[in-house]
Short mmCIF file of C-alpha atoms in Angstrom, two decimals:
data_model
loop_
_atom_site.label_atom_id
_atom_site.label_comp_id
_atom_site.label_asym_id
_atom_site.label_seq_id
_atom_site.Cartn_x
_atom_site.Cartn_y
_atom_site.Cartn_z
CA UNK Z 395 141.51 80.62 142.74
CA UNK Z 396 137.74 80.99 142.64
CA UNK Z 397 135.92 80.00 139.90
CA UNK Z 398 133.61 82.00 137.99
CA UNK Z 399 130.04 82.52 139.29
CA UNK Z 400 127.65 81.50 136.64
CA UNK Z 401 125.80 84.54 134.70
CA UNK Z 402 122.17 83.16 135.73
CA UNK Z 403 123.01 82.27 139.66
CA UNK Z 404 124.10 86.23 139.79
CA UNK Z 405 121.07 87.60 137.74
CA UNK Z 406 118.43 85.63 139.87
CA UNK Z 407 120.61 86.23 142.98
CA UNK Z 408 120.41 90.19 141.97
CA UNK Z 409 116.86 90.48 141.41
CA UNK Z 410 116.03 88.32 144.51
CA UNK Z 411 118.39 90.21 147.04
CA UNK Z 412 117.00 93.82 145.71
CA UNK Z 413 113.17 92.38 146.40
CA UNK Z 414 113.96 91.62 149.86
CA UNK Z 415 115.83 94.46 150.68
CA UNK Z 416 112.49 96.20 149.27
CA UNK Z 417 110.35 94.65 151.07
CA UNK Z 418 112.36 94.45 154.39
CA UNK Z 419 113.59 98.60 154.09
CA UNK Z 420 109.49 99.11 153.58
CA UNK Z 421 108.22 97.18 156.44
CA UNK Z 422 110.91 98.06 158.78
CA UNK Z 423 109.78 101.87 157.54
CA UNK Z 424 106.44 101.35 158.42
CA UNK Z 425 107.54 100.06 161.91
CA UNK Z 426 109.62 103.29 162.60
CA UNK Z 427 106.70 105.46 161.26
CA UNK Z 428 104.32 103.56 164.13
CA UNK Z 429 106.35 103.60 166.66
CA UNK Z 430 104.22 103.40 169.28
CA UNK Z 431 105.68 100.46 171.30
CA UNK Z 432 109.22 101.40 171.70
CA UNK Z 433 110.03 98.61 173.87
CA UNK Z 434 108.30 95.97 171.51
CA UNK Z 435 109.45 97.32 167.94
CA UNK Z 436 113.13 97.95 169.04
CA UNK Z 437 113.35 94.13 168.91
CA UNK Z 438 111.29 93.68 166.07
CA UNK Z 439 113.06 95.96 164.10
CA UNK Z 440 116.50 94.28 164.70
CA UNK Z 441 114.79 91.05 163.88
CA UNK Z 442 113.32 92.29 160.25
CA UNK Z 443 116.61 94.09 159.74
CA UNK Z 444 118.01 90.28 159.30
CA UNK Z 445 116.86 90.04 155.70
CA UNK Z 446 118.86 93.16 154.55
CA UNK Z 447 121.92 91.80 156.04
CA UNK Z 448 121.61 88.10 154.93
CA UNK Z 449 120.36 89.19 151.48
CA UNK Z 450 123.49 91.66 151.09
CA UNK Z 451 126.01 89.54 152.58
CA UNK Z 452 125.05 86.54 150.78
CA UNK Z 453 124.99 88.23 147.07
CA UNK Z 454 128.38 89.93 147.48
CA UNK Z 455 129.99 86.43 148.83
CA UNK Z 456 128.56 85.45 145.51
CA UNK Z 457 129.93 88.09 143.14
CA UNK Z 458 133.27 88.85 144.95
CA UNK Z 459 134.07 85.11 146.27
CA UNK Z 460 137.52 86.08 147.28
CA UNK Z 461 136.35 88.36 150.21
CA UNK Z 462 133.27 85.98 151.23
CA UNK Z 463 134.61 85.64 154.22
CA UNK Z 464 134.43 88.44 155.62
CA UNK Z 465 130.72 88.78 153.96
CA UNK Z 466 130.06 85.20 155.92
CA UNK Z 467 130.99 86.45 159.10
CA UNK Z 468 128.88 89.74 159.36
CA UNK Z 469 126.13 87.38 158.71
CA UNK Z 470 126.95 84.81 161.03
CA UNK Z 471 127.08 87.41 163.57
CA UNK Z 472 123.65 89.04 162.93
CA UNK Z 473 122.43 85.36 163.11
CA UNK Z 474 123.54 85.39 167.10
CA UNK Z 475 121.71 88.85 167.39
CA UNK Z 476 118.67 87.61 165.98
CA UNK Z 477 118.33 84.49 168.68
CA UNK Z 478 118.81 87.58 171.40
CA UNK Z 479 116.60 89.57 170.28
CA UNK Z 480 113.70 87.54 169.58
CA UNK Z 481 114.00 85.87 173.52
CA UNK Z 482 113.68 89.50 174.63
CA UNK Z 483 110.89 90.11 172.48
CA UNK Z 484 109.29 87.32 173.84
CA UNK Z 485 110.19 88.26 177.54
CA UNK Z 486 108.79 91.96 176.96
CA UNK Z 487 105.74 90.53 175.53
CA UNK Z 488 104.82 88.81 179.05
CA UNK Z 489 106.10 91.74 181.13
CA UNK Z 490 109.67 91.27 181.76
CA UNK Z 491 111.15 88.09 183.43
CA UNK Z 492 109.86 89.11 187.17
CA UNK Z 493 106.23 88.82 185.86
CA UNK Z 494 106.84 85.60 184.11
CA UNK Z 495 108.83 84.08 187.40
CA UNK Z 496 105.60 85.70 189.54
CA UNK Z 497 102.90 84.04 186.81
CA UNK Z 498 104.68 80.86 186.63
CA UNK Z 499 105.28 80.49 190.40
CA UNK Z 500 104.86 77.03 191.71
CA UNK Z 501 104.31 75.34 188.06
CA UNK Z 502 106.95 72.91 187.11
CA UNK Z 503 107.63 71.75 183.10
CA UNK Z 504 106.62 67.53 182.77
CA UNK Z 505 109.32 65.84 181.43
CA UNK Z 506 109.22 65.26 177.80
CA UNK Z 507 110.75 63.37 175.28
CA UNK Z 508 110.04 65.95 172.57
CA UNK Z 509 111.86 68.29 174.30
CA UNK Z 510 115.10 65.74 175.55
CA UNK Z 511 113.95 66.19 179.29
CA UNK Z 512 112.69 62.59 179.51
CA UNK Z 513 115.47 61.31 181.57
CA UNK Z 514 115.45 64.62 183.76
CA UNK Z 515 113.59 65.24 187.24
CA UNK Z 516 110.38 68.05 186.60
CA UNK Z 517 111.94 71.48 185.75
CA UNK Z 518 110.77 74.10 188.59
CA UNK Z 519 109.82 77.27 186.03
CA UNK Z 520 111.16 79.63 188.48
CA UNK Z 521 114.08 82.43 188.79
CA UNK Z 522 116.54 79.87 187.66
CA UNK Z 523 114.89 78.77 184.54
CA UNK Z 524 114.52 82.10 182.93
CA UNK Z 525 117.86 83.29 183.84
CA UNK Z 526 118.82 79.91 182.36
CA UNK Z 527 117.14 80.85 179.33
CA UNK Z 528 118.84 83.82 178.48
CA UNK Z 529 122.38 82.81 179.59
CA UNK Z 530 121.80 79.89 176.62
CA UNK Z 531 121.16 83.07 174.73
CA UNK Z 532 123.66 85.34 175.31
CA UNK Z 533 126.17 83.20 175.56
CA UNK Z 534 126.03 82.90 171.86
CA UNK Z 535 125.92 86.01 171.33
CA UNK Z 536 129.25 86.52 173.32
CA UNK Z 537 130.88 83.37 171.32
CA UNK Z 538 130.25 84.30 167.93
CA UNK Z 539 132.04 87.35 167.67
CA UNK Z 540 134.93 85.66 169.17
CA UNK Z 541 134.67 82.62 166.77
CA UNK Z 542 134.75 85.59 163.84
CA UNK Z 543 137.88 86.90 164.89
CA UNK Z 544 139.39 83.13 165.48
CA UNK Z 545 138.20 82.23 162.05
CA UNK Z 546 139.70 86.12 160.59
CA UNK Z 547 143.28 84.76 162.10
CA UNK Z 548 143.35 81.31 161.43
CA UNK Z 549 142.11 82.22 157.40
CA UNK Z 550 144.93 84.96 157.43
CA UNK Z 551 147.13 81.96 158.35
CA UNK Z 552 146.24 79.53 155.63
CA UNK Z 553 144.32 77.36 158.57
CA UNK Z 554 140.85 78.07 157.66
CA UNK Z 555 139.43 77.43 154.55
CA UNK Z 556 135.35 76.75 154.24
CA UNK Z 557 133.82 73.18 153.63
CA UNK Z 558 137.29 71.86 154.36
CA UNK Z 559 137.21 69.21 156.85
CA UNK Z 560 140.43 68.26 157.05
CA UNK Z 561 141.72 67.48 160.71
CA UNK Z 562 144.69 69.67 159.55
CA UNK Z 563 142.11 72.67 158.93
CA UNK Z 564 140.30 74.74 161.32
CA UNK Z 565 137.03 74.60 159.91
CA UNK Z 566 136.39 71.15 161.65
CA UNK Z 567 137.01 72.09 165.15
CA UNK Z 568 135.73 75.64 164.57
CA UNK Z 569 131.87 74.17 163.33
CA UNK Z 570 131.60 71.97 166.04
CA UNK Z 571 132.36 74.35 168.95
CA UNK Z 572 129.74 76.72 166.70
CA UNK Z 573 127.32 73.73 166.28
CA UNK Z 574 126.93 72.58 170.40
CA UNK Z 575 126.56 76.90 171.01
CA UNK Z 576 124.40 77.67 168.44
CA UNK Z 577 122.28 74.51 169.51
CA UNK Z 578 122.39 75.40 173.16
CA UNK Z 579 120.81 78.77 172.37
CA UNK Z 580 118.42 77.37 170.49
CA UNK Z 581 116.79 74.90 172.93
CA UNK Z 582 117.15 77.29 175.33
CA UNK Z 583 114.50 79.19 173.30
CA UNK Z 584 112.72 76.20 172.47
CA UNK Z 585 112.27 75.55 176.77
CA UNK Z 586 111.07 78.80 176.64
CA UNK Z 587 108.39 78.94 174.22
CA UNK Z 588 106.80 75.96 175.78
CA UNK Z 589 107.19 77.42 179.38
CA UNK Z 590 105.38 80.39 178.54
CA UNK Z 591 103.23 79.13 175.59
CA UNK Z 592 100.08 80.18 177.30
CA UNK Z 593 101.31 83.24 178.52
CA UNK Z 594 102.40 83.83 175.00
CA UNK Z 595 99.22 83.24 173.08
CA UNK Z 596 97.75 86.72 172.76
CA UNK Z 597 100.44 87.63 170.69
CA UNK Z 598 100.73 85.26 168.05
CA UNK Z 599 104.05 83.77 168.60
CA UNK Z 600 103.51 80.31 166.30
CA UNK Z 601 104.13 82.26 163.19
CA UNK Z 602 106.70 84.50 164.38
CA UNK Z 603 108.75 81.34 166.12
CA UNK Z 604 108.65 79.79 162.67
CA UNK Z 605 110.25 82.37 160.50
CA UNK Z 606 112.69 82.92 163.24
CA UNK Z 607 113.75 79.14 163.63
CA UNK Z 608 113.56 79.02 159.58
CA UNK Z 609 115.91 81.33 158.81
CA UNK Z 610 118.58 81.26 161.55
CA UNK Z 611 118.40 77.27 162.14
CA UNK Z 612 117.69 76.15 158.62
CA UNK Z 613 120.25 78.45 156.61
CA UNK Z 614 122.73 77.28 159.34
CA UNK Z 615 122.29 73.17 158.31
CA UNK Z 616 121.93 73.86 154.69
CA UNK Z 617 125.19 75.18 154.90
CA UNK Z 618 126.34 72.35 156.74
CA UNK Z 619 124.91 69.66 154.33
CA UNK Z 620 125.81 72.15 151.40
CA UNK Z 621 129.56 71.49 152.07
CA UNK Z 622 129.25 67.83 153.47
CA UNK Z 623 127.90 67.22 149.78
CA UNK Z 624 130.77 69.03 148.71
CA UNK Z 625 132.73 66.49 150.75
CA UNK Z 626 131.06 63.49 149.53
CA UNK Z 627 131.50 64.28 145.50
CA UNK Z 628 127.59 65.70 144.99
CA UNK Z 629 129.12 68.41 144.25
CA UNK Z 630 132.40 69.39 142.14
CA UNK Z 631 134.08 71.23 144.99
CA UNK Z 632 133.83 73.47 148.28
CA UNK Z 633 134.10 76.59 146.37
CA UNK Z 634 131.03 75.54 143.90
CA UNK Z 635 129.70 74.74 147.56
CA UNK Z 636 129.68 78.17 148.81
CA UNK Z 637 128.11 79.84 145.21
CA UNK Z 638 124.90 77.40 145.87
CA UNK Z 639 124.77 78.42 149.23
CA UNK Z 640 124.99 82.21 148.76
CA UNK Z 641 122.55 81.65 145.97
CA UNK Z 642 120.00 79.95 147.58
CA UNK Z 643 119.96 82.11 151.29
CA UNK Z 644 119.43 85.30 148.42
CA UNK Z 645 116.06 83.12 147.05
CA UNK Z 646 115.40 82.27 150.34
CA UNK Z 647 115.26 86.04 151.97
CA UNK Z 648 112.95 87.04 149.40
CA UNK Z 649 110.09 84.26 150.74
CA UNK Z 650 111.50 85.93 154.50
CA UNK Z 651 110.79 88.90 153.60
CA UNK Z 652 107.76 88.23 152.83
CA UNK Z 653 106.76 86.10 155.69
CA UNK Z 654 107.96 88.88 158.01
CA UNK Z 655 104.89 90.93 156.65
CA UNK Z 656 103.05 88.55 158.10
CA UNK Z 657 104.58 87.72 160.90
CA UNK Z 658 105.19 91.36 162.50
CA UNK Z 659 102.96 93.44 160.89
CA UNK Z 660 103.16 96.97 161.48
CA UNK Z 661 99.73 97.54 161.15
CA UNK Z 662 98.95 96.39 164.99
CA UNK Z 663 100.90 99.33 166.21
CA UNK Z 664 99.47 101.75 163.55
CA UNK Z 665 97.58 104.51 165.09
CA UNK Z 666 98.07 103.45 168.36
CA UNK Z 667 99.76 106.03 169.83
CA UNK Z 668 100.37 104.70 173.48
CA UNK Z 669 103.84 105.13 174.03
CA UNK Z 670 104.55 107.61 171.52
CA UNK Z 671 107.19 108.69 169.77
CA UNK Z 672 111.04 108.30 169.95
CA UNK Z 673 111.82 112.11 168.16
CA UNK Z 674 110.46 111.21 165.13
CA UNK Z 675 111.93 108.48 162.19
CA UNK Z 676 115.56 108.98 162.97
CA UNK Z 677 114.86 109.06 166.60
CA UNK Z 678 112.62 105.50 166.44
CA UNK Z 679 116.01 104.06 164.16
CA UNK Z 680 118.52 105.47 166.75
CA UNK Z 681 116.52 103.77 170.17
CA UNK Z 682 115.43 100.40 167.93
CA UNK Z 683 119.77 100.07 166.88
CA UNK Z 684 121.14 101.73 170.14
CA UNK Z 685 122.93 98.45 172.41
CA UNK Z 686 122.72 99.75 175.57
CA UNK Z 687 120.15 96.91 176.45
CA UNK Z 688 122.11 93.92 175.40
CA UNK Z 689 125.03 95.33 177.69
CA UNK Z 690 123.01 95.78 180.63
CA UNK Z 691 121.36 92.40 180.35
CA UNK Z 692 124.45 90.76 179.58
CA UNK Z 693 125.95 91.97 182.52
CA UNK Z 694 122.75 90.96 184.69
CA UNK Z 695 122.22 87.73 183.44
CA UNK Z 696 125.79 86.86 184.53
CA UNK Z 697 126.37 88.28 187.92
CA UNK Z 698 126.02 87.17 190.81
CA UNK Z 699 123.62 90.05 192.21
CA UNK Z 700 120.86 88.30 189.99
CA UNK Z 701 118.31 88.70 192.88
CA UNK Z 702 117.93 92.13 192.70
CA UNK Z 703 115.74 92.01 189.64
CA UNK Z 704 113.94 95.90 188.05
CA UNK Z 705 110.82 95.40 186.43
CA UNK Z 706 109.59 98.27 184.44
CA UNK Z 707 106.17 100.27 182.60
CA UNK Z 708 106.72 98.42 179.10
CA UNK Z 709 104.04 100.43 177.80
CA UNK Z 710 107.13 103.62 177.50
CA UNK Z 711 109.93 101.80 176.71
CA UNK Z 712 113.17 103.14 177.98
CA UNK Z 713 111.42 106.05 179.97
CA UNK Z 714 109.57 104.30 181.65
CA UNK Z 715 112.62 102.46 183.64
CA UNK Z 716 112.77 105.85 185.32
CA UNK Z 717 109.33 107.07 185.65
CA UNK Z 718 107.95 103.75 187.72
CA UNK Z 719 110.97 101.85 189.49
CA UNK Z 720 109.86 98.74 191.16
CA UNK Z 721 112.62 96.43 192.93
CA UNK Z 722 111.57 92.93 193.06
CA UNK Z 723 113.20 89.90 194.63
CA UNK Z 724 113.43 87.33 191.93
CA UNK Z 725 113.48 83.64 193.63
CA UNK Z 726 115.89 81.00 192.67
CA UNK Z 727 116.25 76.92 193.76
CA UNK Z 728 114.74 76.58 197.56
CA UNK Z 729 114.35 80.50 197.64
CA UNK Z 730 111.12 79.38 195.49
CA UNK Z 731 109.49 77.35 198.17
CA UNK Z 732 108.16 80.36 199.83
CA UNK Z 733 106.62 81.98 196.91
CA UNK Z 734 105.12 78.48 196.10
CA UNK Z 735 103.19 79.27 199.06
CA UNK Z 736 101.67 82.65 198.41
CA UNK Z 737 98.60 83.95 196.45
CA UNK Z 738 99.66 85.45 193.53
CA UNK Z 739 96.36 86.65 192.01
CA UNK Z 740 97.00 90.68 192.94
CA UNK Z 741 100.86 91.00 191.40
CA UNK Z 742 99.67 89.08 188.40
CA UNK Z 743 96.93 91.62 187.50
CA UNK Z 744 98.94 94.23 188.09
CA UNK Z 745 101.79 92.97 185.81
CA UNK Z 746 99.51 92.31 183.45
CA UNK Z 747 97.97 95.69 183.54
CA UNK Z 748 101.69 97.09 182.71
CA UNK Z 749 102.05 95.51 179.46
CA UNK Z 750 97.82 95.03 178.53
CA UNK Z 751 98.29 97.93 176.10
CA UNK Z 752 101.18 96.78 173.92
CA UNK Z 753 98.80 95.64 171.08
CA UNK Z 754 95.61 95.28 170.05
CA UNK Z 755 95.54 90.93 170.30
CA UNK Z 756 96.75 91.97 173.78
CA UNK Z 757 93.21 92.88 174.81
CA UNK Z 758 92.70 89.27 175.50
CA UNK Z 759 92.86 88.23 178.45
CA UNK Z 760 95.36 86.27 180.09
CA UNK Z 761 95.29 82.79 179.81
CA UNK Z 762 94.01 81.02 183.27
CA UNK Z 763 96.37 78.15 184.37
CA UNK Z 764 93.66 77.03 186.83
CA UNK Z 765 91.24 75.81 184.36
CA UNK Z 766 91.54 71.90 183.78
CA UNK Z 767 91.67 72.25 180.05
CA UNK Z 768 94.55 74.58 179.84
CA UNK Z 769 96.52 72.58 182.05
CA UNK Z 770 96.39 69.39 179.93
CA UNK Z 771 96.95 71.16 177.07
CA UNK Z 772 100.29 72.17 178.38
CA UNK Z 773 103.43 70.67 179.81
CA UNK Z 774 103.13 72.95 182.99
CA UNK Z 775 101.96 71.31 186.22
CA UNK Z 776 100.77 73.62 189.05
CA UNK Z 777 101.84 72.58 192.68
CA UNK Z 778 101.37 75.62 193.93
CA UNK Z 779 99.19 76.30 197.73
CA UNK Z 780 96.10 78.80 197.32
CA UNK Z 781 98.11 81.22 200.35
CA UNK Z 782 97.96 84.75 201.16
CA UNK Z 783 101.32 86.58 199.34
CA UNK Z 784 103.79 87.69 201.50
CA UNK Z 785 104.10 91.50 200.68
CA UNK Z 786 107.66 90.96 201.96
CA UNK Z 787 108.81 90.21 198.80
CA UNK Z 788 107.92 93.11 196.68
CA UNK Z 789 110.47 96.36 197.50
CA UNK Z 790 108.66 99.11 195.93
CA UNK Z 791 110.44 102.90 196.13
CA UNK Z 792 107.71 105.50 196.59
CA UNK Z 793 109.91 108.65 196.66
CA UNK Z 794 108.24 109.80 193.48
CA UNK Z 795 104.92 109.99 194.68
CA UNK Z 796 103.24 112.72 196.57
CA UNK Z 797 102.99 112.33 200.71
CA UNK Z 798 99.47 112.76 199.92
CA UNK Z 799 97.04 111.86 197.85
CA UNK Z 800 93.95 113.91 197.74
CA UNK Z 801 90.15 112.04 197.97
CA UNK Z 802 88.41 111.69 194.94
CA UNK Z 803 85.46 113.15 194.10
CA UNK Z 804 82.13 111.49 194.49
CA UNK Z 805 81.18 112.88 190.77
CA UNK Z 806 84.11 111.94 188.89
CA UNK Z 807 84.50 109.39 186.81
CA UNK Z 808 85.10 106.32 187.97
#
């Protein structure tokens, strides 16, 4: 039986979990109110909503410790969603993995011992690499659920019980298949960031790369060392375990709540009014919690037809898949070779000039990899040839345009 949760842990858990809910239903208000970068905010949304659900989850595991399971495992599945999301935030930021395969093209990451590559050959940042990235991604995203529903079984069958490490238990086996996955997405978002760290800059992405790693990475180990402590006699038992650790993730959302303000403010989208608007509030909440996106890229990511790769007009979100439709061929392994030998100078202005509106920092431009400096501040070598592009590669369907086009007037404005 579960023992009684002190008076004061549910008092400052209370107060805590209602500030961050606050804070977290106003900013993600604020968001849907300026939502003038559907394609941007959708993901930012889902990542804010993570304090509501961790807050909430955490202080009824407290109060009602018989069903924390159940409580523990909604929140262990928003944790996956988070990871997603915040990769394709970062992907949409740069213009969609064709323009960061195109940008990149020819550049190779320097082995590194910070990163565990020091014992690997030079990473080619083509195709390969950013699919990689997002299968380390997904495929946490796909496991977790299924570890829930394991876990659901096994607890209805007396195998489960959390903190228990007992070979005859489930809980062993069950955190270390979670631990290697949840890992594996993780440094697959660390190889990321420093791939496209440059490419990154103009939107801020040190502070928002913290909080994310913070929450999802360190609430994840406390837990861990919560229960090992429990293990080792620091503390009375598993169950007294799990109180501190509900406790402290409802402190701990508060200060996230906070540093999401920060973070993703709303106020770089305010007044914008480039993409416009999704049908109003309830439109902007239906588009930023609608899933159609993590089916379609799960299914991409994972098939073989990789190659055939859309890039879209980020600047309209969903729409703008079907207003501008451009088919690119995405290279992979010795496919890259050829694009190693072309100029790339024209595709990357005009994917930057697809996503150059999404924010006000994004005025900026990008960041040259030519220039001596920025390469040795970077892991990123460039062994690229200075070629003419091969127009070969790009498949673009002009059915939607006119047959036509007529001259332009020596008056008008340029």
């Amino acid at each position: 039986m579960a023992e009684e949760v002190p008076l004061y842990y549910s008092i400052i858990a209370f107060l805590c979990t209602f500030g961050a809910i606050a804070l977290a239903v106003f900013h993600i208000y604020r968001h849907l109110l300026n939502y003038t970068e559907p394609t941007y905010q959708r993901y930012i949304v889902r990542i804010i909503f993570m304090v509501p659900v961790y807050a909430s989850m955490s202080f009824l595991s407290l109060v009602l410790p018989a069903s924390s399971i159940y409580f523990n495992s909604i929140r262990e599945v928003y944790e996956a969603w988070v990871i997603y999301n915040f990769l394709s935030l970062c992907l949409a930021w740069v213009g969609g993995p064709g323009a960061v395969v195109l940008s990149l093209s020819g550049r190779v990451l320097k082995p590194s011992c910070c990163l565990m590559t020091c014992c690997l050959p030079p990473i080619p940042l083509d195709g390969r690499f950013i699919r990689r990235c997002k299968q380390g991604c997904l495929q946490f995203v796909i496991l977790k659920p299924i570890l829930v529903a394991v876990t659901l079984i096994l607890y209805a069958k007396g195998k489960y019980r959390d903190g228990n490490f007992s070979p005859n238990q489930a809980y062993l086996y069950l955190t270390i298949i979670y631990t290697i996955s949840y890992t594996m997405a993780l440094y697959a978002l660390a190889l990321f960031y420093v791939a496209c760290r440059d490419l990154l800059q103009p939107f801020n992405p040190v502070p928002k790369f913290i909080i994310i790693k913070s929450v999802v990475f360190l609430t994840y180990w406390q837990g861990v060392l919560v229960f090992l402590a429990a293990k080792s006699g620091l503390i009375k038992n598993a169950e007294e375990a799990a109180q501190f650790q509900n406790f402290i993730i409802c402190v701990e959302m508060l200060i996230a709540a906070v540093g999401h303000l920060f973070a993703f403010p709303y106020k770089e989208y305010a007044g914008a009014n480039i993409g416009g608007s999704c049908g109003g509030l309830t439109g902007s909440l239906a588009h930023a919690l609608k899933l159609n996106d993590l089916y379609h890229d799960t299914v991409h990511q994972f098939a073989p037809t990789y190659h055939d790769y859309v890039l879209y007009n980020h600047s309209e979100g969903d729409e703008g898949t079907r207003k501008y439709r451009s088919r690119t061929f995405v290279p992979t392994g010795h496919e890259m070779d050829a694009v190693r030998r072309n100029r790339l100078d024209e595709i990357q202005l005009s994917s930057r000039s697809s996503s150059g509106t999404s924010t006000p920092k994004n005025s900026t431009s990008a960041p040259d990899f030519a220039h001596p400096d920025t390469m040795k501040s970077s892991l990123l070598i460039d062994t690229s040839n200075s070629v003419p592009y091969d127009m070969s590669l790009i498949d673009m369907d002009l059915s939607s345009y006119p047959a036509k086009v007529p001259a332009a007037k020596e008056s008008g404005i340029r």
